[in-house]
Coordinates of C-alpha atoms in Angstrom, one line a residue:
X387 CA 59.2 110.5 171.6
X388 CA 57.8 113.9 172.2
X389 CA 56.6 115.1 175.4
X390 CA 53.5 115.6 175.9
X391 CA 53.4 117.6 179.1
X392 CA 54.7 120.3 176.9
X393 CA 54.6 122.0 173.2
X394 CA 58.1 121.4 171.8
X395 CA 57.4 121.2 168.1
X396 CA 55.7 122.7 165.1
X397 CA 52.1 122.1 167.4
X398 CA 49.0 124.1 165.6
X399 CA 49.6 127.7 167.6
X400 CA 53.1 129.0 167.6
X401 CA 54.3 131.9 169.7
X402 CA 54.2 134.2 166.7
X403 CA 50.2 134.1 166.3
X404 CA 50.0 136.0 163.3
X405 CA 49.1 138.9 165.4
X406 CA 49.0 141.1 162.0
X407 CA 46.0 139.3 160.4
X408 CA 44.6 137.3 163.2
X409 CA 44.2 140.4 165.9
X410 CA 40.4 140.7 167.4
X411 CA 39.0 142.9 164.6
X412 CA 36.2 145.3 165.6
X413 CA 32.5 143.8 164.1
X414 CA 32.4 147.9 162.5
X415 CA 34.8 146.4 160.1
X416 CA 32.5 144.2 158.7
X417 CA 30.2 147.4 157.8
X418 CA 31.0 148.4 154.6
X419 CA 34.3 149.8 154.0
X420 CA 34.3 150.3 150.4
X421 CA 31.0 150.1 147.6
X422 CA 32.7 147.2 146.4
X423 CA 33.4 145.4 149.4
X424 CA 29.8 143.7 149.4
X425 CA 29.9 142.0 146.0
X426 CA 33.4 141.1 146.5
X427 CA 33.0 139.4 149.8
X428 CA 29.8 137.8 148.1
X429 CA 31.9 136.6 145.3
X430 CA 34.4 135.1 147.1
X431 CA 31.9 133.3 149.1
X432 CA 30.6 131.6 145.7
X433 CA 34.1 131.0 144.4
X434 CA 35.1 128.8 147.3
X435 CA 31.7 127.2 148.3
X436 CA 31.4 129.4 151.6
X437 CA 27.6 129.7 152.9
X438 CA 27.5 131.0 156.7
X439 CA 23.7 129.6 158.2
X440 CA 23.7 132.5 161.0
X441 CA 24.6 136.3 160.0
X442 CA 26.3 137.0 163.7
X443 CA 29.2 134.3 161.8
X444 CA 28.7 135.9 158.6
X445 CA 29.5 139.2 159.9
X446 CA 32.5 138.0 161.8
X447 CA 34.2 136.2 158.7
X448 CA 33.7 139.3 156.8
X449 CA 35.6 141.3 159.2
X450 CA 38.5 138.5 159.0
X451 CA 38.3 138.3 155.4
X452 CA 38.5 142.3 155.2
X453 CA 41.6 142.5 158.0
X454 CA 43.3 139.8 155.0
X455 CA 42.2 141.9 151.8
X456 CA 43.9 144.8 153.6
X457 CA 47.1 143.4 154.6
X458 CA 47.3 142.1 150.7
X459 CA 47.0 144.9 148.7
X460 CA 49.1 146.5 151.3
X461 CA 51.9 144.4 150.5
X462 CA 51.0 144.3 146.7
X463 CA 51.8 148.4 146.7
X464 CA 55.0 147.7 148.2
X465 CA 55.4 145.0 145.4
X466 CA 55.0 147.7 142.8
X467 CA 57.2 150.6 144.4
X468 CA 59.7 148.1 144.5
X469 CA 59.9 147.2 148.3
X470 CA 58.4 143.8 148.2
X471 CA 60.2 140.7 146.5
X472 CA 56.8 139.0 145.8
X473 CA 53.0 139.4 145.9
X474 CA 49.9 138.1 148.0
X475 CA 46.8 137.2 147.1
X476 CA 43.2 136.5 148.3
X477 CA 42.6 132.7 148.6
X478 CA 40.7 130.3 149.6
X479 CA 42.1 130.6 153.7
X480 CA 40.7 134.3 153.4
X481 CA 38.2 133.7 156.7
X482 CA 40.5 131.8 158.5
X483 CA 40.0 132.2 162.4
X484 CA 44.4 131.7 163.9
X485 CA 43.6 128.4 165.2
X486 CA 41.8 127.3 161.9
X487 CA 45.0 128.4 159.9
X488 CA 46.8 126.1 162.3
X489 CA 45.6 123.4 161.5
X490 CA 46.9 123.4 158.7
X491 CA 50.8 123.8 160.0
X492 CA 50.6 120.6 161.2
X493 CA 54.4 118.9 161.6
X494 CA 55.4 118.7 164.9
X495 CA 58.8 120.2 165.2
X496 CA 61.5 121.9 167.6
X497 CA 64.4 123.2 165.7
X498 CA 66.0 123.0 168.4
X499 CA 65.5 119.4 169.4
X500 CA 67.8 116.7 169.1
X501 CA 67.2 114.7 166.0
X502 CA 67.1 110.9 165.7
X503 CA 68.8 109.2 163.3
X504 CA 72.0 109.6 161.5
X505 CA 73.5 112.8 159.7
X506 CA 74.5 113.6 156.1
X507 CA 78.3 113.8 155.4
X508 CA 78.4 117.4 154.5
X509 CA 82.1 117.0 153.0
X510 CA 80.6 114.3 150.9
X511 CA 77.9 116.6 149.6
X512 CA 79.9 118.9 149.0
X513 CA 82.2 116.9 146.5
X514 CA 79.4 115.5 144.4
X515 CA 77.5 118.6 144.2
X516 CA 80.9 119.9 142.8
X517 CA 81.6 117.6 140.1
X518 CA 77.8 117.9 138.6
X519 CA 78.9 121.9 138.6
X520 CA 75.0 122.9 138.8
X521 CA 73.8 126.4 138.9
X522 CA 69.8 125.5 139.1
X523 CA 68.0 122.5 140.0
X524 CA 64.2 121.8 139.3
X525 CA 63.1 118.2 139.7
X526 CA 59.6 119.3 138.8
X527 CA 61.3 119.3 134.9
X528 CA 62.8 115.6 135.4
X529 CA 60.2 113.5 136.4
X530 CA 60.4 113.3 140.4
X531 CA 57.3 115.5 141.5
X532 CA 54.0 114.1 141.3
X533 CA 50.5 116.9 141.0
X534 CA 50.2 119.5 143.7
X535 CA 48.4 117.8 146.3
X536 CA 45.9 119.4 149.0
X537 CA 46.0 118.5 152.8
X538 CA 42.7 119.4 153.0
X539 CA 41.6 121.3 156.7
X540 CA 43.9 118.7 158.4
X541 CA 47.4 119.3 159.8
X542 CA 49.1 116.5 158.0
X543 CA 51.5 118.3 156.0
X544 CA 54.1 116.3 157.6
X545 CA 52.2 113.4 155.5
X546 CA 52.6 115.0 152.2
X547 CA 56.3 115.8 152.6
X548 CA 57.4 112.1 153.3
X549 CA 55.9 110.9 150.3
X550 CA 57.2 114.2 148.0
X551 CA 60.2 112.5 149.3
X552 CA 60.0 108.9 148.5
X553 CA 58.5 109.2 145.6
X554 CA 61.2 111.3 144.1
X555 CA 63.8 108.3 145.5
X556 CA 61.6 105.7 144.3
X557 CA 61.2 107.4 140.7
X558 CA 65.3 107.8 140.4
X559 CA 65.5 104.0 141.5
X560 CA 62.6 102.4 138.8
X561 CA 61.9 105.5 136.7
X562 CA 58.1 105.6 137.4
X563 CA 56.7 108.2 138.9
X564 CA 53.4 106.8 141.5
X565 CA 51.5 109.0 143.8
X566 CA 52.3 107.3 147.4
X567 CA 49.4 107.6 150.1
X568 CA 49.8 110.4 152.5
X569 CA 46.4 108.2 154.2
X570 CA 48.2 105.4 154.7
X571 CA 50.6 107.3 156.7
X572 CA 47.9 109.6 158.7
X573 CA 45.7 105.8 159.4
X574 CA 48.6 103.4 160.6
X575 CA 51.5 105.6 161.7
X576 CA 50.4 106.6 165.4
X577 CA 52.2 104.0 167.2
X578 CA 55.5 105.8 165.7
X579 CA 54.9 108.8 167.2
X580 CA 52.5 110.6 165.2
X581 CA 49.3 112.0 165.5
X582 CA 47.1 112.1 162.2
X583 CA 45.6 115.6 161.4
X584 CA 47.2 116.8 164.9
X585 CA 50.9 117.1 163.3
X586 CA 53.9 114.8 163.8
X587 CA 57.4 114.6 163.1
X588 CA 58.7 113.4 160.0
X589 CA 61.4 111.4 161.0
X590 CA 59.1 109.1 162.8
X591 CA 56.9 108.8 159.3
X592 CA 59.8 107.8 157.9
X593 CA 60.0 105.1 160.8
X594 CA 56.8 103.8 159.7
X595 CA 57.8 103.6 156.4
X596 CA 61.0 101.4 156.8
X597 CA 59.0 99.0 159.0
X598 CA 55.9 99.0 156.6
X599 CA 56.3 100.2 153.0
X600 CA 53.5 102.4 151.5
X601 CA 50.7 101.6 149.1
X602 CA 50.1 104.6 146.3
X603 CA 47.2 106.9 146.7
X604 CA 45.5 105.1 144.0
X605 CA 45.0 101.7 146.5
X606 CA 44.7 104.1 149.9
X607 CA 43.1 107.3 148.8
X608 CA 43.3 110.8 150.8
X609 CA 40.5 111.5 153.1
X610 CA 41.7 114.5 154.9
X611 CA 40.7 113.2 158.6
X612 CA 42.1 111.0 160.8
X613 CA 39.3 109.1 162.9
X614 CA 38.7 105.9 160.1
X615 CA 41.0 102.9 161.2
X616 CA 44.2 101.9 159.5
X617 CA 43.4 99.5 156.0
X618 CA 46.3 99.0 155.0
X619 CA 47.2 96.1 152.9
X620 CA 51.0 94.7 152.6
X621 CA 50.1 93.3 149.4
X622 CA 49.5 96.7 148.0
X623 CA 53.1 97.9 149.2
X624 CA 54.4 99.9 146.2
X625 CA 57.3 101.8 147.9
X626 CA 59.7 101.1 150.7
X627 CA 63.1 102.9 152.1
X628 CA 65.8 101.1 154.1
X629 CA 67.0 103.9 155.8
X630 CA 67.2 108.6 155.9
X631 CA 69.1 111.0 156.7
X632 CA 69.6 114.1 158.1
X633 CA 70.7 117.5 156.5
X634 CA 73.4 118.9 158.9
X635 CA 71.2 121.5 161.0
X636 CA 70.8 125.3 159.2
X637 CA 73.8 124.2 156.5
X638 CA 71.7 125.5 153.4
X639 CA 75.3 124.4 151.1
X640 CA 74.8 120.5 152.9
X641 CA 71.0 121.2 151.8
X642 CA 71.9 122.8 148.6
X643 CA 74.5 120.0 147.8
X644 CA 71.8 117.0 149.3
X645 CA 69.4 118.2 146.7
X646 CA 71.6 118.5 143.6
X647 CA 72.7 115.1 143.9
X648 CA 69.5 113.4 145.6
X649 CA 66.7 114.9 145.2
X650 CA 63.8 116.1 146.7
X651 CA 64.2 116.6 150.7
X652 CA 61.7 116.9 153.4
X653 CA 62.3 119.9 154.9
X654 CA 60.1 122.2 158.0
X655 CA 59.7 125.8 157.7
X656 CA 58.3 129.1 159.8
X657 CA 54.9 129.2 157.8
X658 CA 53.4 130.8 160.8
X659 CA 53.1 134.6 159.0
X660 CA 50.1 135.9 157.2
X661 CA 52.7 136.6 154.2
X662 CA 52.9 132.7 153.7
X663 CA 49.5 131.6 153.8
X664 CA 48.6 134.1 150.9
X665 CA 51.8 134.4 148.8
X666 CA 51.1 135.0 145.3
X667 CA 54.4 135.2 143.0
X668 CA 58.2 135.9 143.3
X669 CA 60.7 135.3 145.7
X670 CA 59.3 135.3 149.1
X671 CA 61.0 136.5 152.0
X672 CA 60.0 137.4 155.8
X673 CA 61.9 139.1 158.3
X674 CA 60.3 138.1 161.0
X675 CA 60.9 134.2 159.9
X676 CA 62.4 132.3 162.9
X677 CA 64.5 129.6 162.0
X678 CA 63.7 127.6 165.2
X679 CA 59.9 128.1 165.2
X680 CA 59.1 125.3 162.9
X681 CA 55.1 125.1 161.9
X682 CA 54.8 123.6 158.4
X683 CA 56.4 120.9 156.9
X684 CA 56.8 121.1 152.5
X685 CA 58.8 119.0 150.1
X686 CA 61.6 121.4 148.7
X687 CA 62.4 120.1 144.8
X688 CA 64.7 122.6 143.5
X689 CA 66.6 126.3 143.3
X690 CA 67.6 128.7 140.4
X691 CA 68.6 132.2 140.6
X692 CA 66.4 135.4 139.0
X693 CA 67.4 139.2 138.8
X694 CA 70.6 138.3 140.9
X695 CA 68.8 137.0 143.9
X696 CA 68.6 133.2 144.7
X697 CA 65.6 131.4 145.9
X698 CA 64.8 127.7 146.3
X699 CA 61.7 125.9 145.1
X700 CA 59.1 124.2 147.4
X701 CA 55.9 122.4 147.0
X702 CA 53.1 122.9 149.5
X703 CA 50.6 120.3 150.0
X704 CA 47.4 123.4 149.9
X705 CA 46.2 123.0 146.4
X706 CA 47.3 124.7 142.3
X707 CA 45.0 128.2 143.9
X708 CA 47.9 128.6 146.7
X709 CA 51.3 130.7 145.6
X710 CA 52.7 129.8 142.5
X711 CA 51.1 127.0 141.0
X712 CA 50.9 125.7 144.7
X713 CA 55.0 126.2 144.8
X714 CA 56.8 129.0 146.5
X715 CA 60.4 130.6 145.9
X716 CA 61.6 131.7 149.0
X717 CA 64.9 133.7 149.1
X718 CA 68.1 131.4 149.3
X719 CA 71.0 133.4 150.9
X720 CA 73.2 131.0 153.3
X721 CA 71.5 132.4 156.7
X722 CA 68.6 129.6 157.1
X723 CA 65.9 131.6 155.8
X724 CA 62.8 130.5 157.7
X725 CA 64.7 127.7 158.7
X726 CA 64.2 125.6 156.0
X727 CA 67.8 124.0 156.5
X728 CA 66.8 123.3 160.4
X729 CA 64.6 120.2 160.1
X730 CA 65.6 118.4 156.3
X731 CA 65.9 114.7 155.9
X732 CA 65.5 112.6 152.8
X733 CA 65.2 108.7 152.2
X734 CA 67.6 106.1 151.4
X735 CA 66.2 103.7 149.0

């Protein structure tokens, strides 16, 4: 069980703070920078619904959203002199205050903690991973990934990559792909250690879902808060796993093997950089990643190789406006890359 006299795990503020976007911007910024500025900020406003009821909050998102636009066509230039793998783009997080963008990096891990549960053989990954001889691996073309899916403004990421999971194992054992409920999960898991739109760890969803089972999405439907009470129904049940495991810790060949001959794999990563919540296209990479500062839990579902540089493939739970489709490649190169081999686990059906 976590502690709770302290903030081990992926909790909604990391010690990274996205100081480059989220930095106390002057209210002069909100003035107009540029002629276009107004119409733009106006625009994006309709596009995603935004209305602000007093100007003094009106003026402060601006300034936000304009500290954001800056910071993405900065990296865009860099994209097209050749410096930057990948490009950003305004979405729909453009206003977010730090402790709104948060909440949406809601799994609660330490990649340093000790993990519960048992751990992979790496050998034996190893040697099946050998004998299928695969250079690229994308379940999304074989039937394992349901739609894109959106959290919503509630941290339960965690949610949404347990069920990526299972449903991938429960598709390879029947061959029919159903949308499990990430509700069911966010309602009726708290006595297992996890705490609805706060974050939790996913190991203790996968608890809950060895003791209970899971009904699709279609039965418990996502609601993107966690205050209603827990209705779920055994006799919907739809999915169940007997047991997980763990990815040996920041092995990316044990993760690379584990998902060639598995399938998709829950996995945690360092989303706590501007650069991540507004990546556009191409292979992402961060320098300033940290392997052991866990914030964001995804469901990682393949890898492949472009222009000699090797990425894997991971599906977020913010929505088809977010990266690619609302999947990122981020750079595969054996040294844990936003330690997305620290925290990896998958189900045994």
């Amino acid at each position: 069980m976590p502690d709770m006299g302290r903030v081990p795990w992926m909790v909604l503020v990391s010690r990274t703070l996205l100081v480059s976007v989220f930095v106390a911007v002057p209210l002069s910024m909100a003035v107009e920078s540029e002629e276009d500025a107004p119409s733009e900020w106006k625009l994006w406003k309709r596009a995603n619904g935004v209305d602000y009821e007093e100007e003094n909050n009106d003026i402060k998102r601006r300034a936000i959203w304009e500290k954001n636009k800056e910071l993405i066509e900065d990296n865009n230039r860099k994209f097209y002199m050749g410096v930057s793998e990948f490009t950003m783009a305004m979405n729909k997080y453009g206003d977010l205050t730090r402790l709104e963008y948060h909440q949406l990096l809601g799994a609660k891990v330490n990649g340093n903690a000790h993990k519960k549960g048992k751990t992979a053989n790496a050998r034996k990954l190893r040697y099946h991973a050998r004998r299928l001889r695969l250079t690229s691996v994308d379940y999304r073309q074989m039937g394992y990934v349901t739609e894109v899916k959106d959290q919503g403004y509630c941290g339960s990421c965690w949610a949404f990559s347990t069920t990526g999971a299972i449903e991938g194992q429960m598709f390879r054992k029947t061959g029919q792909l159903v949308s499990l409920s990430e509700q069911n999960l966010v309602d009726c898991s708290w006595s297992y250690g996890t705490y609805g739109c706060s974050g939790a760890w996913m190991a203790n969803a996968y608890d809950y879902v060895i003791n209970n089972g899971l009904q699709a999405s279609e039965t418990y439907p996502y609601t993107s808060v966690d205050t209603q009470p827990c209705f779920y129904d055994s006799n919907k049940v739809v999915a169940q796993i007997n047991d997980y495991r763990f990815i040996p810790t920041g092995d990316e060949q044990a993760l690379a093997d584990a998902l060639a001959t598995i399938g998709p794999i829950t996995v945690a990563v360092d989303a706590d950089h501007p650069s991540f919540l507004f990546y556009s296209s191409g292979i992402y990479e961060e320098p300033r990643c940290n392997p052991n500062n866990l914030s964001h839990a995804v469901l990682l579902v393949g890898y492949g190789s472009e222009g000699g540089r090797d990425y894997w493939i991971i599906k977020n739970s913010w929505g088809t406006g977010w990266g690619e489709g609302g999947y990122m490649r981020m750079i595969r190169n054996g040294s844990n890359t936003c330690g997305i081999a620290s925290y990896a686990l998958y189900p045994i059906v």
